[in-house]
CSV table of N, CA, C and O in Angstrom, one decimal:
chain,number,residue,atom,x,y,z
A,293,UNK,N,-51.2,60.9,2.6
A,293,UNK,CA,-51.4,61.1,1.2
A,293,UNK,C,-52.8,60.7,0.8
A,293,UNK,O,-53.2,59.5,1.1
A,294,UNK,N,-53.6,61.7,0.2
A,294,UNK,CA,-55.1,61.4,-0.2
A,294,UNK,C,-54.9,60.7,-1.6
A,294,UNK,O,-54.3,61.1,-2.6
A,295,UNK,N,-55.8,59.4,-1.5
A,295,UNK,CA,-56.1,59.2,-3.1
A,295,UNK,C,-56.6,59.8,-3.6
A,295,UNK,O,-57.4,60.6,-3.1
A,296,UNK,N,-56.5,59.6,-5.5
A,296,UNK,CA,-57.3,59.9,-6.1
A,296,UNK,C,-58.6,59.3,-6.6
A,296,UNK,O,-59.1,58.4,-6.0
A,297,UNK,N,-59.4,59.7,-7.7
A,297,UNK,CA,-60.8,58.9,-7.1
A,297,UNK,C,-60.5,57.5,-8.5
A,297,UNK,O,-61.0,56.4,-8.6
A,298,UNK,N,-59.7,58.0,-9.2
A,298,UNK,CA,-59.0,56.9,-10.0
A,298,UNK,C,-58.0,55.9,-9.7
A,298,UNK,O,-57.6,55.0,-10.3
A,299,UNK,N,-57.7,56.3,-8.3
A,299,UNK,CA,-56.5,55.0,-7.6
A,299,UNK,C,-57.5,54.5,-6.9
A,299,UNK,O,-57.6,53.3,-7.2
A,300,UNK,N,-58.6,55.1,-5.9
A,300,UNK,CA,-60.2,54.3,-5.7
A,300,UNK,C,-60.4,53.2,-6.4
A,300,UNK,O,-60.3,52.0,-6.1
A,301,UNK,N,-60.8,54.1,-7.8
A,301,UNK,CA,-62.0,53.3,-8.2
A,301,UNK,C,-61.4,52.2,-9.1
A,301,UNK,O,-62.2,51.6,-9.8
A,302,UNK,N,-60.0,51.9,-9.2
A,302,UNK,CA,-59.1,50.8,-9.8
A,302,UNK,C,-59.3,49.4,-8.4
A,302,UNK,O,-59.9,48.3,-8.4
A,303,UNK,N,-58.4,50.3,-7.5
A,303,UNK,CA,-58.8,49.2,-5.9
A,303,UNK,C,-59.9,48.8,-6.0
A,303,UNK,O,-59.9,47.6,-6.4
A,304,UNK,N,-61.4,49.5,-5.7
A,304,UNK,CA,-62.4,49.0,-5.3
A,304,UNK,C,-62.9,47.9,-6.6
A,304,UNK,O,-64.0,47.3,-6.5
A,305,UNK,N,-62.1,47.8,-7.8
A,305,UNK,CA,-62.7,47.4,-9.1
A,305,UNK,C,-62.4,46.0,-8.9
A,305,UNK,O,-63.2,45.2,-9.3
A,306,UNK,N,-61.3,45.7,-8.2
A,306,UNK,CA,-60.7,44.4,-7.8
A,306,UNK,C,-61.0,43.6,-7.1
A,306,UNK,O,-60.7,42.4,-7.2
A,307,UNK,N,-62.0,44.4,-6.2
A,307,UNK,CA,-62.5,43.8,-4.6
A,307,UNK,C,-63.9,42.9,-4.8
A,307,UNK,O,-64.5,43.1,-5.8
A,308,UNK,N,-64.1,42.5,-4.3
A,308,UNK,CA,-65.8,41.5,-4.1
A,308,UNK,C,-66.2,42.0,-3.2
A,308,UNK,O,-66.7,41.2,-2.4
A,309,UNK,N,-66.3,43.3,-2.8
A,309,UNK,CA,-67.4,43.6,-1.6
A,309,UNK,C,-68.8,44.3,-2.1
A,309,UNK,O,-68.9,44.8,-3.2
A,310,UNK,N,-69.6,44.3,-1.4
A,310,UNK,CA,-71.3,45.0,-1.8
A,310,UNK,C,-70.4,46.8,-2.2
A,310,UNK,O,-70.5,47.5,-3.2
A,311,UNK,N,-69.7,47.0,-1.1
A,311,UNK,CA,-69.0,48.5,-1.0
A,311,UNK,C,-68.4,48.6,-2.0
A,311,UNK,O,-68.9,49.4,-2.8
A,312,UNK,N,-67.2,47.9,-2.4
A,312,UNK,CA,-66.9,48.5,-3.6
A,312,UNK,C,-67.2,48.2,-5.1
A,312,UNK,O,-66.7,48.9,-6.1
A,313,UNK,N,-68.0,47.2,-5.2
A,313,UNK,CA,-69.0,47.3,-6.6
A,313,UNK,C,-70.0,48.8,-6.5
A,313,UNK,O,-70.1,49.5,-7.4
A,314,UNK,N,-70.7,49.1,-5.2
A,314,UNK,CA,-71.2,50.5,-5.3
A,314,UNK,C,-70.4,51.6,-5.6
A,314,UNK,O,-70.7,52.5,-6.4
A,315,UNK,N,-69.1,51.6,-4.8
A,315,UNK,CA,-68.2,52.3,-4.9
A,315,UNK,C,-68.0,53.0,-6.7
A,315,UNK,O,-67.8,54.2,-7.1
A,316,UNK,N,-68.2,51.7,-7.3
A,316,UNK,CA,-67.5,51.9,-8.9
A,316,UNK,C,-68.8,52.6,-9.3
A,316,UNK,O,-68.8,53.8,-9.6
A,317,UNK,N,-69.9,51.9,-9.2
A,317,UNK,CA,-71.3,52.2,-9.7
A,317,UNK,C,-71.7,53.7,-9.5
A,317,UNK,O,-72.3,54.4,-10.4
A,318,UNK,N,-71.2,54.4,-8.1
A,318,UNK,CA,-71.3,55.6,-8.2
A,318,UNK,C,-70.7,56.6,-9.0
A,318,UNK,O,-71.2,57.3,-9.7
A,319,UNK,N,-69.5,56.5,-8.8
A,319,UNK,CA,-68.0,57.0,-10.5
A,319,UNK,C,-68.8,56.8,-11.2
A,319,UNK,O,-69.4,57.9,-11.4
A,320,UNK,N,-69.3,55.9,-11.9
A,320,UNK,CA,-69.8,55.8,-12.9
A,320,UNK,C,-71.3,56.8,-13.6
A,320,UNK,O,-71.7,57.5,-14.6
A,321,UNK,N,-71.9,56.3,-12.3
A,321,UNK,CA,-73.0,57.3,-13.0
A,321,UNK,C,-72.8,58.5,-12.9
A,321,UNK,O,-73.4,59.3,-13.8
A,322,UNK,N,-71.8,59.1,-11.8
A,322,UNK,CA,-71.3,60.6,-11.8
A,322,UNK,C,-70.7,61.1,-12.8
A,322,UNK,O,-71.0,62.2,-13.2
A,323,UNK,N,-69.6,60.3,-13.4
A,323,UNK,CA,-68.9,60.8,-14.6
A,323,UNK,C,-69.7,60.7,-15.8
A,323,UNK,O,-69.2,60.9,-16.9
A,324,UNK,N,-71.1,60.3,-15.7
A,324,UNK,CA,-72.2,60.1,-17.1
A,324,UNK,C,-73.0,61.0,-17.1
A,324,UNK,O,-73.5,61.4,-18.1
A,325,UNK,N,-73.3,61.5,-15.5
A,325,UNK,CA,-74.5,62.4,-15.0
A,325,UNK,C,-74.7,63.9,-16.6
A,325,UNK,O,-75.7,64.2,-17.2
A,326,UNK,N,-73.3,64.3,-16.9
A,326,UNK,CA,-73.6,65.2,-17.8
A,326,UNK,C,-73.6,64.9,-19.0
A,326,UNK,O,-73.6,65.9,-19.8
A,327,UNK,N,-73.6,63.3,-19.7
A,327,UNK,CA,-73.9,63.1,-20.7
A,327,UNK,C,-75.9,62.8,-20.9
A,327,UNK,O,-76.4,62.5,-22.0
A,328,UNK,N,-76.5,63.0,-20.1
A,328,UNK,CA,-77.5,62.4,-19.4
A,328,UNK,C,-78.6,63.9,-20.3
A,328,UNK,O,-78.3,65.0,-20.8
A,329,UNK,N,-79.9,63.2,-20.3
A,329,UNK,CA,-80.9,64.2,-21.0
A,329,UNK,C,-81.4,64.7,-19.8
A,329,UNK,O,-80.8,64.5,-18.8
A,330,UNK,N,-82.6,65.4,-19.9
A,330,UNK,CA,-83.2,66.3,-18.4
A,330,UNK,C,-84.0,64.6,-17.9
A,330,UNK,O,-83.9,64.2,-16.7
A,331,UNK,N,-84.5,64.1,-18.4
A,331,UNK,CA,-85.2,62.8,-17.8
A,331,UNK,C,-84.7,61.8,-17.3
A,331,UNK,O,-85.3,61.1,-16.4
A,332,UNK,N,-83.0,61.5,-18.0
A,332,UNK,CA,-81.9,60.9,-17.1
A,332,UNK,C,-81.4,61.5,-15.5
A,332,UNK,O,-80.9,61.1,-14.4
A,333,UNK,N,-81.8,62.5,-16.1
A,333,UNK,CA,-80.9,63.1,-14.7
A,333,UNK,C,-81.9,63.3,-13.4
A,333,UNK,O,-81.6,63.4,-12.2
A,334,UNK,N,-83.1,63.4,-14.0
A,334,UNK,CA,-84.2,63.1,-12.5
A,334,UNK,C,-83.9,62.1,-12.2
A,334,UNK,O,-83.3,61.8,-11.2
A,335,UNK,N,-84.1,61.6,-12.9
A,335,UNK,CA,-83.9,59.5,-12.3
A,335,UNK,C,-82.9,59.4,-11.7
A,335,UNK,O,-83.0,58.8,-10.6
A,336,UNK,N,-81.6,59.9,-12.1
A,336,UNK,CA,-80.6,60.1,-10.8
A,336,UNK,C,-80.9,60.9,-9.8
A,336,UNK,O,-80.4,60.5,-8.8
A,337,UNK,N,-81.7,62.0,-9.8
A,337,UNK,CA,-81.6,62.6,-8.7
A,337,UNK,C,-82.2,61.7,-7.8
A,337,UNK,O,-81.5,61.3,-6.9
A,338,UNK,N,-83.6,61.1,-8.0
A,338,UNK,CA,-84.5,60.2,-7.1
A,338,UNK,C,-83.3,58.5,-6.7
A,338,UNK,O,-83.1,57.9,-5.7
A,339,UNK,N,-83.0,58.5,-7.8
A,339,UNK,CA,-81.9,56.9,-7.2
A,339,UNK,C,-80.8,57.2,-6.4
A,339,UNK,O,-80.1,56.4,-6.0
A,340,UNK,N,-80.6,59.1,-5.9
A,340,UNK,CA,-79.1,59.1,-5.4
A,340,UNK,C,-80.3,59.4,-4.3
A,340,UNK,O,-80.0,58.6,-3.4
A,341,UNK,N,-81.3,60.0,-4.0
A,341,UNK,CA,-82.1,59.8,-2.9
A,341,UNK,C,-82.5,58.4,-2.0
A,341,UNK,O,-82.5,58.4,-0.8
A,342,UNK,N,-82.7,57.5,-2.9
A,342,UNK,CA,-82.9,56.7,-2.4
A,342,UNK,C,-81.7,55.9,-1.8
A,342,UNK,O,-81.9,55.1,-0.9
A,343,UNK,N,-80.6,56.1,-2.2
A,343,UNK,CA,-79.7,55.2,-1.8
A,343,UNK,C,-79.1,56.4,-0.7
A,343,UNK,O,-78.6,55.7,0.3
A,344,UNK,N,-79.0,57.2,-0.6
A,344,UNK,CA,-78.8,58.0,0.2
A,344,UNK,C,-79.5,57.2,1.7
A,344,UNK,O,-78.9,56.7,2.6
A,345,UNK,N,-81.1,57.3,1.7
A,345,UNK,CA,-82.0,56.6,2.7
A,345,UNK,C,-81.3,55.4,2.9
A,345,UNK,O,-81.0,55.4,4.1
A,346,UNK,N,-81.0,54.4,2.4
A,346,UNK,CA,-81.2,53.2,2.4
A,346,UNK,C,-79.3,53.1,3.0
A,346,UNK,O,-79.2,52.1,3.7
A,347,UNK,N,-77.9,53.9,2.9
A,347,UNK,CA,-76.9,53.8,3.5
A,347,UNK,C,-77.3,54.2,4.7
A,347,UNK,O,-76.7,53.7,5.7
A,348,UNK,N,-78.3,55.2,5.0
A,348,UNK,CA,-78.6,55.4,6.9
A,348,UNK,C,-78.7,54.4,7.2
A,348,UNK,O,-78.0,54.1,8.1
A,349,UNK,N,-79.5,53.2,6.8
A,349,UNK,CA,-79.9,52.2,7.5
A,349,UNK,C,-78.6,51.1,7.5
A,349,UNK,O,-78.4,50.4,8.5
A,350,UNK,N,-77.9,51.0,6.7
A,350,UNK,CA,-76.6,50.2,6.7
A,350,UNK,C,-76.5,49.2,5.7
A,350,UNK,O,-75.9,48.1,5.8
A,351,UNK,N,-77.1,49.8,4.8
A,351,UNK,CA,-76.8,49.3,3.5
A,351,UNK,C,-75.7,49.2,2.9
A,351,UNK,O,-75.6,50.2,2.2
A,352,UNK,N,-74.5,48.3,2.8
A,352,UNK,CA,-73.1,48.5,2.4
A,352,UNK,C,-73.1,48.6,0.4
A,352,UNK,O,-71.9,48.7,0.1
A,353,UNK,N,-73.9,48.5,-0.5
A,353,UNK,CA,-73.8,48.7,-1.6
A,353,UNK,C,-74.1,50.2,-1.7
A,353,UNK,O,-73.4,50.9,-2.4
A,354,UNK,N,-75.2,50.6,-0.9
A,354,UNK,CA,-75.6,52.1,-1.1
A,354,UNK,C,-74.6,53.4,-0.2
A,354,UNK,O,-74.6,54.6,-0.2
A,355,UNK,N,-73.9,52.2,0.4
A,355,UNK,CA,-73.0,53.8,1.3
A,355,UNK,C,-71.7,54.0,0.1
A,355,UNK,O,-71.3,55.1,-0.2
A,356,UNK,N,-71.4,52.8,-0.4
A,356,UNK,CA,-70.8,52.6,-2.0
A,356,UNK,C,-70.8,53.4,-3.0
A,356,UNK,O,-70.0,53.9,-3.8
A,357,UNK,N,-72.0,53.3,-2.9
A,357,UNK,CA,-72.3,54.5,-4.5
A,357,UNK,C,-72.4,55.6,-3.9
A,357,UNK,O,-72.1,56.6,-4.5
A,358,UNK,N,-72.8,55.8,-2.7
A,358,UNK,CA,-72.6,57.3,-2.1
A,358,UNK,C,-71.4,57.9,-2.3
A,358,UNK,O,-71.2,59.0,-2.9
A,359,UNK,N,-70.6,57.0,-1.5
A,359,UNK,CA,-68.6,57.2,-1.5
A,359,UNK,C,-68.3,57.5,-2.5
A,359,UNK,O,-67.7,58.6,-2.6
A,360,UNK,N,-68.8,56.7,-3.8
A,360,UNK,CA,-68.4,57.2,-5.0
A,360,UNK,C,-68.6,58.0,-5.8
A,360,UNK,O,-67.8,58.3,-6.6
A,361,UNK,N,-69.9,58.4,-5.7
A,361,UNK,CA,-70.6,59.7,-6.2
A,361,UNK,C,-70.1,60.8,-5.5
A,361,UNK,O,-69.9,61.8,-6.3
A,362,UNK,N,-69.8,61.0,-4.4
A,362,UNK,CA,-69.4,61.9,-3.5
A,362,UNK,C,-68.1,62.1,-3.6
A,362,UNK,O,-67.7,63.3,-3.3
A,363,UNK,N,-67.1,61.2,-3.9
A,363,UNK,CA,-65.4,61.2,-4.3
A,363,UNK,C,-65.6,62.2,-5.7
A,363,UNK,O,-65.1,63.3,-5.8
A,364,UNK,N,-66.5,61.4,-6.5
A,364,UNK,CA,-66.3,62.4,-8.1
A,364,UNK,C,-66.9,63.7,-8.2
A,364,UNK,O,-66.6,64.6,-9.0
A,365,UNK,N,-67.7,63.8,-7.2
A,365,UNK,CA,-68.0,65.5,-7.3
A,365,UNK,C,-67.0,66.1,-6.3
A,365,UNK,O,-67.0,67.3,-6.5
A,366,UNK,N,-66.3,65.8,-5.4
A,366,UNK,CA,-65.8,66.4,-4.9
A,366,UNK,C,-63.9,67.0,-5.6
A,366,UNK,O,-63.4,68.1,-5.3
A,367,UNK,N,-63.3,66.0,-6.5
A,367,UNK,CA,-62.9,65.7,-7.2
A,367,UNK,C,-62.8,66.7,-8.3
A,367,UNK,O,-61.7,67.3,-8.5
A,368,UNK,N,-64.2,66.9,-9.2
A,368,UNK,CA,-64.4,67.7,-9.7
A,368,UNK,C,-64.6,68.8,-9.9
A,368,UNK,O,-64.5,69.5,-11.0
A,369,UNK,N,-64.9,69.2,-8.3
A,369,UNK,CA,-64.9,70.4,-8.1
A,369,UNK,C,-63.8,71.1,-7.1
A,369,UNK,O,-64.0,72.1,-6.4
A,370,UNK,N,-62.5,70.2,-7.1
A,370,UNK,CA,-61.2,70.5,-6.7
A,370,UNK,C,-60.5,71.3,-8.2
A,370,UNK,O,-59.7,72.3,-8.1
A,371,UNK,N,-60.8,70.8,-9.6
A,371,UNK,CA,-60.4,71.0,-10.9
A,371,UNK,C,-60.6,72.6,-10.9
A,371,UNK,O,-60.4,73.3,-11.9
């Protein structure tokens, strides 16, 4: 049984890890990404770049917000 990114992001809300505070952090900016102006939304594009780089290296807050960002568009685009 696959979760949803709402039974996620309740779990990971609970947890003290670098991972799942990113985890939330990504949900978050994903589900805001379209309240966002064109100037907001570069700035995401360049911070989901960078954290993107920075989970290759093994960064556990940025593979976080990746998971998370990547659950809500995926999610979204199951709708």
């Amino acid at each position: 049984m696959q979760r949803t990114v709402d039974e996620k992001y309740k779990y990971n809300k609970g947890q003290k890890t670098d991972f799942a505070g990113g985890y939330c952090i990504g949900v978050d900016v994903y589900r805001n990404y379209v309240k966002m102006n064109d100037e907001g939304k570069n700035t995401v594009h360049k911070s989901i770049d960078s954290f993107m780089r920075l989970a290759r290296t093994g960064d556990r807050l940025s593979k976080g917000i990746i998971a998370g960002y990547r659950d809500a568009a995926n999610e979204r685009k199951k709708q």
